[in-house]
Amino acid sequence: MRDMAMPPMSSLRPFEATARLLNFSHAATELCVTQAAVSKQIGALEAYLGVKLFVRQGRTISLTDDGERFYQAVSMGLSYISETATQLKRHDSVQRVSIAMRLAFASQFMASELPSLQSELPNIDLNIVTTEQNPYSLLGSTDMAIVLGHEPQPNLQADFLFAEEVFPVCSPLYLERNPSFTSVVDIPDQTLLHLRDTHWRGLSWAPINWTVLARELGCEQEIGDSGYAFDNYALMIQSAISGLGVGVGWYHLVHEQLRLGHLVRPIGTASYSIDRGHYLVMRRTPGKFSHEIEFIRDWLLEKTAFLRA
C-alpha cells in the first residue's frame, strides 16, 4: 500500500460530488461543509495530480478531459467501497441483492418500476449501483448487471432484455409552438438537445447523436451543433419534457413518458432500430442462485417483455 500513488483520500468525496453536480455550492451542501472547504480540497487534489480537473467560467464549471477520466475512476471506486461496506453491514433477516446498470436506465426505467417489485417481494433490500460506463466492470462486486453487448462466457449467465430503438421526442408544448415540425426534413430547423461525446466515454459502441439519427431517418441536410448540450441523459430528457427542444429518445428510456403524454413523437412512427442488445448478466455459482436473485431475474424479463415484442 505504501508504494501506491494515492491522492489525498479526504479530497475524493468533495471531488466526486463536485464532478457529479458540476457546482461547488451544491457539493458543499451535500457534504455539509462550506464551499471554501470544497474548493480547498479540489485545489489540493489538482496540485497533487499536477493537472486541472475543472474549467471555471464565471459561475459555471465543467470537467476537463483529465477531470472526466479521474471522475470515472473515483466514481467506480467509491461505488465499489460503498457496495462492499453495505454487504458487510447487512442484516440476516433482510435478503440483499445488488444490481449494476447505467444511470440513464436506472433513472428512466427502473425508478418507475420499483414500487411493483417492492409490493411483490417486500422482504428484499435491493441495492442499485449506477455508472456512466458499461456496467460489466461492476459485475465482480454485484450480483447482477444490465450490460451493453455480451459475448457468451462459460462463467456467466446472460438473458437478452432488449435491443435499441431511437427516434425524436419533444413535449406537446414544443410541438404546439412548432406545428410545422412534421417530417424528418424539418429536424435541422428545430431547437435540438444534444448529448455531449463525454456521455459515451467508456463504451465500445459509437455515439448515437443527431447527425446519426437524422441520417438514418432519411434527412440529407447537415445537422449542426446549435441548441443545448448535456452530459446527462436524464437531464436532457427532462429538458425536452419542459419544452426546451427536441431530444433523442431511446424507446426503453422514454416509453413511460410517452405513455403519460409528457413526451410525443413529432414525426410519427419513424425510428432507427439498432441491432445492439442489452443483457442481464449474472455470474454462475456452484450452487443455485438465491430465490431473490431468481425472482428479480424473472421480474426484469417480465417488465422488459414489451421491448422484445
CSV table of N, CA, C and O in Angstrom, one decimal, residues 91-201:
chain,number,residue,atom,x,y,z
A,91,HIS,N,-28.2,-7.2,7.4
A,91,HIS,CA,-28.8,-8.0,8.4
A,91,HIS,C,-29.3,-9.3,7.8
A,91,HIS,O,-29.7,-9.4,6.7
A,92,ASP,N,-29.2,-10.4,8.6
A,92,ASP,CA,-29.5,-11.7,8.1
A,92,ASP,C,-31.0,-11.8,7.8
A,92,ASP,O,-31.4,-12.6,6.9
A,93,SER,N,-31.8,-11.0,8.4
A,93,SER,CA,-33.3,-11.0,8.2
A,93,SER,C,-33.7,-10.4,6.9
A,93,SER,O,-34.8,-10.6,6.4
A,94,VAL,N,-32.8,-9.7,6.3
A,94,VAL,CA,-33.2,-9.0,5.0
A,94,VAL,C,-32.3,-9.6,3.9
A,94,VAL,O,-31.1,-9.6,4.0
A,95,GLN,N,-32.9,-10.0,2.8
A,95,GLN,CA,-32.1,-10.5,1.7
A,95,GLN,C,-31.7,-9.4,0.8
A,95,GLN,O,-32.5,-8.7,0.2
A,96,ARG,N,-30.4,-9.2,0.7
A,96,ARG,CA,-29.9,-8.1,-0.2
A,96,ARG,C,-29.4,-8.7,-1.5
A,96,ARG,O,-28.7,-9.7,-1.6
A,97,VAL,N,-29.8,-7.9,-2.6
A,97,VAL,CA,-29.4,-8.2,-3.9
A,97,VAL,C,-28.9,-6.9,-4.5
A,97,VAL,O,-29.6,-5.8,-4.4
A,98,SER,N,-27.8,-6.9,-5.2
A,98,SER,CA,-27.2,-5.7,-5.8
A,98,SER,C,-27.2,-5.9,-7.3
A,98,SER,O,-26.9,-7.0,-7.8
A,99,ILE,N,-27.5,-4.9,-8.0
A,99,ILE,CA,-27.6,-4.9,-9.5
A,99,ILE,C,-27.0,-3.6,-10.0
A,99,ILE,O,-27.3,-2.5,-9.5
A,100,ALA,N,-26.1,-3.8,-11.0
A,100,ALA,CA,-25.4,-2.6,-11.6
A,100,ALA,C,-26.1,-2.3,-12.9
A,100,ALA,O,-26.5,-3.2,-13.7
A,101,MET,N,-26.1,-1.0,-13.3
A,101,MET,CA,-26.7,-0.6,-14.5
A,101,MET,C,-26.3,0.8,-14.8
A,101,MET,O,-25.8,1.5,-14.0
A,102,ARG,N,-26.5,1.2,-16.0
A,102,ARG,CA,-26.2,2.6,-16.4
A,102,ARG,C,-27.2,3.6,-15.7
A,102,ARG,O,-28.4,3.2,-15.5
A,103,LEU,N,-26.7,4.8,-15.5
A,103,LEU,CA,-27.5,5.8,-14.8
A,103,LEU,C,-28.8,6.1,-15.5
A,103,LEU,O,-29.9,6.2,-14.9
A,104,ALA,N,-28.7,6.2,-16.8
A,104,ALA,CA,-29.9,6.5,-17.6
A,104,ALA,C,-31.0,5.5,-17.4
A,104,ALA,O,-32.2,5.8,-17.3
A,105,PHE,N,-30.7,4.2,-17.5
A,105,PHE,CA,-31.6,3.1,-17.3
A,105,PHE,C,-32.2,3.1,-15.9
A,105,PHE,O,-33.4,2.9,-15.7
A,106,ALA,N,-31.4,3.4,-14.9
A,106,ALA,CA,-31.8,3.4,-13.5
A,106,ALA,C,-32.9,4.5,-13.3
A,106,ALA,O,-33.9,4.3,-12.7
A,107,SER,N,-32.6,5.7,-13.8
A,107,SER,CA,-33.4,6.9,-13.6
A,107,SER,C,-34.7,6.9,-14.5
A,107,SER,O,-35.7,7.3,-14.1
A,108,GLN,N,-34.6,6.4,-15.7
A,108,GLN,CA,-35.7,6.5,-16.7
A,108,GLN,C,-36.5,5.2,-16.7
A,108,GLN,O,-37.7,5.3,-17.2
A,109,PHE,N,-36.0,4.1,-16.3
A,109,PHE,CA,-36.8,2.9,-16.4
A,109,PHE,C,-37.1,2.3,-15.0
A,109,PHE,O,-38.2,2.1,-14.6
A,110,MET,N,-36.0,2.0,-14.3
A,110,MET,CA,-36.1,1.2,-13.0
A,110,MET,C,-36.9,2.0,-12.0
A,110,MET,O,-37.7,1.4,-11.2
A,111,ALA,N,-36.7,3.3,-11.9
A,111,ALA,CA,-37.3,4.1,-10.8
A,111,ALA,C,-38.8,4.0,-10.8
A,111,ALA,O,-39.4,3.9,-9.8
A,112,SER,N,-39.4,4.0,-12.0
A,112,SER,CA,-40.9,3.9,-12.1
A,112,SER,C,-41.4,2.5,-11.9
A,112,SER,O,-42.6,2.3,-11.6
A,113,GLU,N,-40.5,1.5,-12.0
A,113,GLU,CA,-40.9,0.1,-11.8
A,113,GLU,C,-40.7,-0.5,-10.4
A,113,GLU,O,-41.3,-1.5,-10.0
A,114,LEU,N,-39.9,0.2,-9.6
A,114,LEU,CA,-39.5,-0.4,-8.3
A,114,LEU,C,-40.7,-0.6,-7.3
A,114,LEU,O,-40.7,-1.5,-6.6
A,115,PRO,N,-41.7,0.3,-7.4
A,115,PRO,CA,-42.8,0.1,-6.4
A,115,PRO,C,-43.5,-1.3,-6.7
A,115,PRO,O,-43.9,-1.9,-5.7
A,116,SER,N,-43.6,-1.7,-7.9
A,116,SER,CA,-44.2,-3.0,-8.2
A,116,SER,C,-43.3,-4.2,-7.6
A,116,SER,O,-43.8,-5.2,-7.1
A,117,LEU,N,-42.0,-4.0,-7.7
A,117,LEU,CA,-41.1,-5.0,-7.1
A,117,LEU,C,-41.2,-5.1,-5.6
A,117,LEU,O,-41.3,-6.2,-5.0
A,118,GLN,N,-41.4,-3.9,-5.0
A,118,GLN,CA,-41.5,-3.9,-3.5
A,118,GLN,C,-42.8,-4.6,-3.1
A,118,GLN,O,-42.8,-5.3,-2.1
A,119,SER,N,-43.8,-4.4,-3.9
A,119,SER,CA,-45.1,-5.0,-3.5
A,119,SER,C,-45.1,-6.5,-3.7
A,119,SER,O,-45.7,-7.2,-2.9
A,120,GLU,N,-44.3,-7.0,-4.7
A,120,GLU,CA,-44.3,-8.4,-5.0
A,120,GLU,C,-43.2,-9.1,-4.1
A,120,GLU,O,-43.4,-10.3,-3.8
A,121,LEU,N,-42.2,-8.4,-3.7
A,121,LEU,CA,-41.1,-9.0,-2.9
A,121,LEU,C,-40.7,-8.1,-1.8
A,121,LEU,O,-39.7,-7.4,-1.9
A,122,PRO,N,-41.6,-7.9,-0.8
A,122,PRO,CA,-41.3,-6.8,0.2
A,122,PRO,C,-40.1,-7.1,1.1
A,122,PRO,O,-39.4,-6.1,1.5
A,123,ASN,N,-39.7,-8.3,1.3
A,123,ASN,CA,-38.6,-8.6,2.2
A,123,ASN,C,-37.3,-8.7,1.5
A,123,ASN,O,-36.6,-9.7,1.5
A,124,ILE,N,-37.0,-7.7,0.7
A,124,ILE,CA,-35.7,-7.6,0.0
A,124,ILE,C,-35.1,-6.3,0.1
A,124,ILE,O,-35.8,-5.2,0.2
A,125,ASP,N,-33.8,-6.2,0.1
A,125,ASP,CA,-33.1,-5.0,0.2
A,125,ASP,C,-32.3,-4.9,-1.1
A,125,ASP,O,-31.3,-5.5,-1.3
A,126,LEU,N,-32.8,-4.1,-2.1
A,126,LEU,CA,-32.2,-4.1,-3.4
A,126,LEU,C,-31.3,-2.9,-3.5
A,126,LEU,O,-31.7,-1.7,-3.2
A,127,ASN,N,-30.1,-3.1,-3.9
A,127,ASN,CA,-29.1,-2.0,-4.0
A,127,ASN,C,-28.8,-1.8,-5.5
A,127,ASN,O,-28.3,-2.7,-6.1
A,128,ILE,N,-29.1,-0.7,-6.0
A,128,ILE,CA,-28.8,-0.4,-7.4
A,128,ILE,C,-27.6,0.5,-7.5
A,128,ILE,O,-27.5,1.6,-6.9
A,129,VAL,N,-26.6,0.0,-8.2
A,129,VAL,CA,-25.3,0.6,-8.4
A,129,VAL,C,-25.3,1.2,-9.8
A,129,VAL,O,-25.4,0.4,-10.8
A,130,THR,N,-25.0,2.5,-10.0
A,130,THR,CA,-25.1,3.1,-11.3
A,130,THR,C,-23.7,3.6,-11.7
A,130,THR,O,-22.8,3.8,-10.9
A,131,THR,N,-23.6,3.6,-13.0
A,131,THR,CA,-22.3,4.1,-13.6
A,131,THR,C,-22.7,4.7,-15.0
A,131,THR,O,-23.7,4.3,-15.6
A,132,GLU,N,-21.8,5.5,-15.5
A,132,GLU,CA,-22.0,6.1,-16.9
A,132,GLU,C,-21.3,5.2,-17.9
A,132,GLU,O,-21.4,5.4,-19.1
A,133,GLN,N,-20.5,4.2,-17.4
A,133,GLN,CA,-19.8,3.3,-18.3
A,133,GLN,C,-20.6,2.0,-18.4
A,133,GLN,O,-21.7,1.8,-17.8
A,134,ASN,N,-20.0,1.0,-19.2
A,134,ASN,CA,-20.7,-0.3,-19.3
A,134,ASN,C,-20.6,-1.0,-18.0
A,134,ASN,O,-19.4,-1.2,-17.5
A,135,PRO,N,-21.7,-1.4,-17.4
A,135,PRO,CA,-21.6,-2.0,-16.0
A,135,PRO,C,-20.9,-3.3,-15.9
A,135,PRO,O,-20.8,-3.8,-14.8
A,136,TYR,N,-20.3,-3.8,-16.9
A,136,TYR,CA,-19.5,-5.1,-16.8
A,136,TYR,C,-18.5,-4.9,-15.8
A,136,TYR,O,-18.2,-5.9,-15.0
A,137,SER,N,-17.9,-3.7,-15.6
A,137,SER,CA,-16.8,-3.5,-14.7
A,137,SER,C,-17.2,-3.7,-13.2
A,137,SER,O,-16.4,-3.8,-12.4
A,138,LEU,N,-18.5,-3.6,-13.0
A,138,LEU,CA,-19.1,-3.7,-11.6
A,138,LEU,C,-19.6,-5.1,-11.3
A,138,LEU,O,-20.1,-5.3,-10.2
A,139,LEU,N,-19.6,-6.0,-12.2
A,139,LEU,CA,-20.2,-7.3,-12.0
A,139,LEU,C,-19.5,-8.1,-10.9
A,139,LEU,O,-20.1,-8.9,-10.2
A,140,GLY,N,-18.2,-7.8,-10.7
A,140,GLY,CA,-17.5,-8.5,-9.7
A,140,GLY,C,-18.0,-8.2,-8.3
A,140,GLY,O,-17.8,-9.0,-7.3
A,141,SER,N,-18.5,-7.0,-8.1
A,141,SER,CA,-19.0,-6.6,-6.8
A,141,SER,C,-20.5,-6.5,-6.6
A,141,SER,O,-21.0,-6.1,-5.6
A,142,THR,N,-21.2,-7.0,-7.6
A,142,THR,CA,-22.7,-7.0,-7.6
A,142,THR,C,-23.2,-8.4,-8.0
A,142,THR,O,-22.4,-9.2,-8.6
A,143,ASP,N,-24.4,-8.7,-7.7
A,143,ASP,CA,-25.0,-10.0,-8.0
A,143,ASP,C,-25.3,-10.1,-9.5
A,143,ASP,O,-25.3,-11.2,-10.1
A,144,MET,N,-25.7,-9.0,-10.1
A,144,MET,CA,-26.1,-9.0,-11.5
A,144,MET,C,-25.8,-7.6,-12.1
A,144,MET,O,-25.6,-6.6,-11.4
A,145,ALA,N,-25.9,-7.5,-13.4
A,145,ALA,CA,-25.6,-6.3,-14.1
A,145,ALA,C,-26.4,-6.3,-15.4
A,145,ALA,O,-26.5,-7.3,-16.1
A,146,ILE,N,-26.9,-5.1,-15.8
A,146,ILE,CA,-27.5,-4.9,-17.1
A,146,ILE,C,-26.5,-4.2,-18.0
A,146,ILE,O,-26.1,-3.1,-17.7
A,147,VAL,N,-26.0,-5.0,-18.9
A,147,VAL,CA,-24.8,-4.6,-19.7
A,147,VAL,C,-25.2,-4.3,-21.2
A,147,VAL,O,-26.2,-4.8,-21.7
A,148,LEU,N,-24.3,-3.6,-21.8
A,148,LEU,CA,-24.5,-3.3,-23.3
A,148,LEU,C,-23.6,-4.3,-24.1
A,148,LEU,O,-22.4,-4.2,-24.0
A,149,GLY,N,-24.2,-5.2,-24.8
A,149,GLY,CA,-23.5,-6.2,-25.5
A,149,GLY,C,-23.0,-7.3,-24.6
A,149,GLY,O,-22.7,-7.1,-23.5
A,150,HIS,N,-22.9,-8.5,-25.2
A,150,HIS,CA,-22.4,-9.6,-24.4
A,150,HIS,C,-21.9,-10.7,-25.4
A,150,HIS,O,-22.6,-11.1,-26.3
A,151,GLU,N,-20.7,-11.2,-25.1
A,151,GLU,CA,-20.2,-12.4,-25.7
A,151,GLU,C,-20.3,-13.6,-24.8
A,151,GLU,O,-19.9,-13.4,-23.6
A,152,PRO,N,-20.8,-14.7,-25.2
A,152,PRO,CA,-21.0,-15.8,-24.3
A,152,PRO,C,-19.7,-16.2,-23.6
A,152,PRO,O,-18.7,-16.3,-24.2
A,153,GLN,N,-19.8,-16.4,-22.3
A,153,GLN,CA,-18.7,-16.9,-21.5
A,153,GLN,C,-19.2,-18.0,-20.5
A,153,GLN,O,-20.3,-17.9,-20.0
A,154,PRO,N,-18.4,-19.0,-20.3
A,154,PRO,CA,-18.8,-20.1,-19.5
A,154,PRO,C,-19.1,-19.8,-18.1
A,154,PRO,O,-19.9,-20.5,-17.4
A,155,ASN,N,-18.6,-18.7,-17.5
A,155,ASN,CA,-18.8,-18.4,-16.1
A,155,ASN,C,-19.9,-17.4,-16.0
A,155,ASN,O,-20.2,-16.9,-14.8
A,156,LEU,N,-20.6,-17.0,-17.1
A,156,LEU,CA,-21.7,-16.0,-17.0
A,156,LEU,C,-22.9,-16.6,-17.6
A,156,LEU,O,-22.9,-17.2,-18.6
A,157,GLN,N,-24.1,-16.2,-16.9
A,157,GLN,CA,-25.4,-16.5,-17.5
A,157,GLN,C,-25.9,-15.2,-18.0
A,157,GLN,O,-25.9,-14.2,-17.2
A,158,ALA,N,-26.4,-15.1,-19.2
A,158,ALA,CA,-26.9,-13.9,-19.8
A,158,ALA,C,-28.3,-14.1,-20.4
A,158,ALA,O,-28.6,-15.1,-21.1
A,159,ASP,N,-29.2,-13.1,-20.1
A,159,ASP,CA,-30.5,-13.1,-20.7
A,159,ASP,C,-30.7,-11.8,-21.5
A,159,ASP,O,-30.4,-10.7,-21.0
A,160,PHE,N,-31.1,-12.0,-22.7
A,160,PHE,CA,-31.4,-10.8,-23.6
A,160,PHE,C,-32.6,-10.1,-23.1
A,160,PHE,O,-33.6,-10.7,-22.9
A,161,LEU,N,-32.4,-8.8,-22.9
A,161,LEU,CA,-33.5,-7.9,-22.5
A,161,LEU,C,-34.2,-7.2,-23.6
A,161,LEU,O,-35.4,-7.2,-23.8
A,162,PHE,N,-33.4,-6.4,-24.4
A,162,PHE,CA,-34.0,-5.6,-25.5
A,162,PHE,C,-32.8,-5.1,-26.4
A,162,PHE,O,-31.7,-5.0,-26.0
A,163,ALA,N,-33.2,-4.8,-27.6
A,163,ALA,CA,-32.4,-4.0,-28.5
A,163,ALA,C,-32.8,-2.5,-28.4
A,163,ALA,O,-33.8,-2.2,-27.7
A,164,GLU,N,-32.1,-1.7,-29.2
A,164,GLU,CA,-32.4,-0.3,-29.1
A,164,GLU,C,-33.2,0.2,-30.3
A,164,GLU,O,-33.0,-0.2,-31.4
A,165,GLU,N,-34.2,1.1,-30.0
A,165,GLU,CA,-35.0,1.8,-31.0
A,165,GLU,C,-34.9,3.3,-30.6
A,165,GLU,O,-35.2,3.7,-29.5
A,166,VAL,N,-34.5,4.2,-31.6
A,166,VAL,CA,-34.3,5.6,-31.3
A,166,VAL,C,-35.1,6.4,-32.2
A,166,VAL,O,-35.3,6.1,-33.4
A,167,PHE,N,-35.6,7.6,-31.7
A,167,PHE,CA,-36.5,8.5,-32.5
A,167,PHE,C,-36.5,9.8,-31.8
A,167,PHE,O,-36.2,10.0,-30.6
A,168,PRO,N,-36.9,10.9,-32.5
A,168,PRO,CA,-37.0,12.2,-31.9
A,168,PRO,C,-38.2,12.3,-30.9
A,168,PRO,O,-39.2,11.6,-31.2
A,169,VAL,N,-38.0,13.0,-29.9
A,169,VAL,CA,-39.1,13.2,-28.9
A,169,VAL,C,-39.1,14.7,-28.5
A,169,VAL,O,-38.1,15.4,-28.5
A,170,CYS,N,-40.3,15.2,-28.2
A,170,CYS,CA,-40.5,16.6,-27.7
A,170,CYS,C,-41.7,16.6,-26.8
A,170,CYS,O,-42.5,15.6,-26.8
A,171,SER,N,-42.0,17.7,-26.2
A,171,SER,CA,-43.2,17.9,-25.4
A,171,SER,C,-44.3,18.3,-26.3
A,171,SER,O,-44.1,18.9,-27.3
A,172,PRO,N,-45.5,18.1,-25.8
A,172,PRO,CA,-46.7,18.6,-26.6
A,172,PRO,C,-46.6,20.1,-26.7
A,172,PRO,O,-47.0,20.7,-27.7
A,173,LEU,N,-46.1,20.8,-25.6
A,173,LEU,CA,-46.0,22.3,-25.7
A,173,LEU,C,-45.0,22.7,-26.8
A,173,LEU,O,-45.3,23.6,-27.5
A,174,TYR,N,-43.9,22.0,-26.9
A,174,TYR,CA,-43.0,22.4,-28.0
A,174,TYR,C,-43.6,22.2,-29.4
A,174,TYR,O,-43.5,23.0,-30.3
A,175,LEU,N,-44.3,21.1,-29.5
A,175,LEU,CA,-45.0,20.8,-30.8
A,175,LEU,C,-46.1,21.8,-31.1
A,175,LEU,O,-46.3,22.2,-32.3
A,176,GLU,N,-46.8,22.3,-30.1
A,176,GLU,CA,-47.8,23.3,-30.2
A,176,GLU,C,-47.2,24.6,-30.7
A,176,GLU,O,-47.7,25.3,-31.5
A,177,ARG,N,-46.0,24.9,-30.2
A,177,ARG,CA,-45.3,26.1,-30.7
A,177,ARG,C,-44.6,26.0,-32.0
A,177,ARG,O,-44.3,27.0,-32.7
A,178,ASN,N,-44.4,24.7,-32.5
A,178,ASN,CA,-43.7,24.5,-33.7
A,178,ASN,C,-44.6,23.5,-34.5
A,178,ASN,O,-44.1,22.4,-34.8
A,179,PRO,N,-45.8,23.9,-35.0
A,179,PRO,CA,-46.7,23.0,-35.6
A,179,PRO,C,-46.2,22.5,-37.0
A,179,PRO,O,-46.7,21.5,-37.5
A,180,SER,N,-45.2,23.2,-37.6
A,180,SER,CA,-44.7,22.7,-38.9
A,180,SER,C,-43.7,21.6,-38.8
A,180,SER,O,-43.3,21.0,-39.8
A,181,PHE,N,-43.4,21.2,-37.6
A,181,PHE,CA,-42.4,20.1,-37.4
A,181,PHE,C,-43.2,18.8,-37.5
A,181,PHE,O,-43.8,18.2,-36.6
A,182,THR,N,-43.2,18.2,-38.7
A,182,THR,CA,-44.0,17.0,-39.0
A,182,THR,C,-43.2,16.0,-39.8
A,182,THR,O,-43.7,14.9,-40.0
A,183,SER,N,-42.0,16.3,-40.2
A,183,SER,CA,-41.2,15.4,-41.1
A,183,SER,C,-39.7,15.5,-40.7
A,183,SER,O,-39.2,16.4,-40.0
A,184,VAL,N,-39.0,14.4,-41.1
A,184,VAL,CA,-37.5,14.4,-40.8
A,184,VAL,C,-36.8,15.5,-41.5
A,184,VAL,O,-35.7,16.0,-40.9
A,185,VAL,N,-37.3,16.1,-42.6
A,185,VAL,CA,-36.6,17.2,-43.2
A,185,VAL,C,-36.7,18.5,-42.4
A,185,VAL,O,-35.9,19.4,-42.6
A,186,ASP,N,-37.6,18.5,-41.4
A,186,ASP,CA,-37.7,19.7,-40.5
A,186,ASP,C,-36.7,19.6,-39.3
A,186,ASP,O,-36.6,20.6,-38.6
A,187,ILE,N,-36.0,18.5,-39.2
A,187,ILE,CA,-35.2,18.4,-38.0
A,187,ILE,C,-34.1,19.5,-37.9
A,187,ILE,O,-33.9,20.1,-36.8
A,188,PRO,N,-33.4,19.9,-39.0
A,188,PRO,CA,-32.4,20.9,-38.9
A,188,PRO,C,-32.9,22.2,-38.4
A,188,PRO,O,-32.1,23.1,-37.9
A,189,ASP,N,-34.2,22.5,-38.6
A,189,ASP,CA,-34.8,23.8,-38.2
A,189,ASP,C,-35.2,23.8,-36.7
A,189,ASP,O,-35.7,24.9,-36.3
A,190,GLN,N,-35.1,22.7,-36.0
A,190,GLN,CA,-35.6,22.7,-34.6
A,190,GLN,C,-34.5,23.1,-33.6
A,190,GLN,O,-33.3,23.1,-33.9
A,191,THR,N,-34.9,23.3,-32.4
A,191,THR,CA,-34.0,23.5,-31.3
A,191,THR,C,-33.7,22.1,-30.8
A,191,THR,O,-34.5,21.4,-30.2
A,192,LEU,N,-32.4,21.7,-31.0
A,192,LEU,CA,-32.1,20.3,-30.7
A,192,LEU,C,-31.3,20.2,-29.4
A,192,LEU,O,-30.5,21.1,-29.0
A,193,LEU,N,-31.6,19.1,-28.7
A,193,LEU,CA,-31.0,18.8,-27.4
A,193,LEU,C,-30.0,17.7,-27.7
A,193,LEU,O,-30.3,16.6,-28.1
A,194,HIS,N,-28.7,18.0,-27.4
A,194,HIS,CA,-27.6,17.1,-27.7
A,194,HIS,C,-27.0,16.4,-26.5
A,194,HIS,O,-27.0,17.0,-25.4
A,195,LEU,N,-26.5,15.2,-26.6
A,195,LEU,CA,-25.7,14.6,-25.6
A,195,LEU,C,-24.3,14.8,-26.0
A,195,LEU,O,-23.9,14.4,-27.1
A,196,ARG,N,-23.5,15.3,-25.1
A,196,ARG,CA,-22.0,15.5,-25.4
A,196,ARG,C,-21.3,14.2,-25.6
A,196,ARG,O,-21.8,13.2,-25.0
A,197,ASP,N,-20.2,14.2,-26.3
A,197,ASP,CA,-19.5,13.0,-26.5
A,197,ASP,C,-19.0,12.4,-25.2
A,197,ASP,O,-18.8,11.1,-25.1
A,198,THR,N,-18.8,13.2,-24.2
A,198,THR,CA,-18.4,12.6,-22.9
A,198,THR,C,-19.4,11.6,-22.3
A,198,THR,O,-19.0,10.8,-21.5
A,199,HIS,N,-20.6,11.7,-22.7
A,199,HIS,CA,-21.6,10.8,-22.3
A,199,HIS,C,-21.3,9.4,-22.7
A,199,HIS,O,-21.7,8.4,-22.1
A,200,TRP,N,-20.6,9.2,-23.8
A,200,TRP,CA,-20.3,7.9,-24.4
A,200,TRP,C,-18.9,7.4,-24.1
A,200,TRP,O,-18.6,6.3,-24.5
A,201,ARG,N,-18.2,8.1,-23.3
A,201,ARG,CA,-16.9,7.5,-22.9
A,201,ARG,C,-17.0,6.3,-22.1
A,201,ARG,O,-17.9,6.2,-21.2
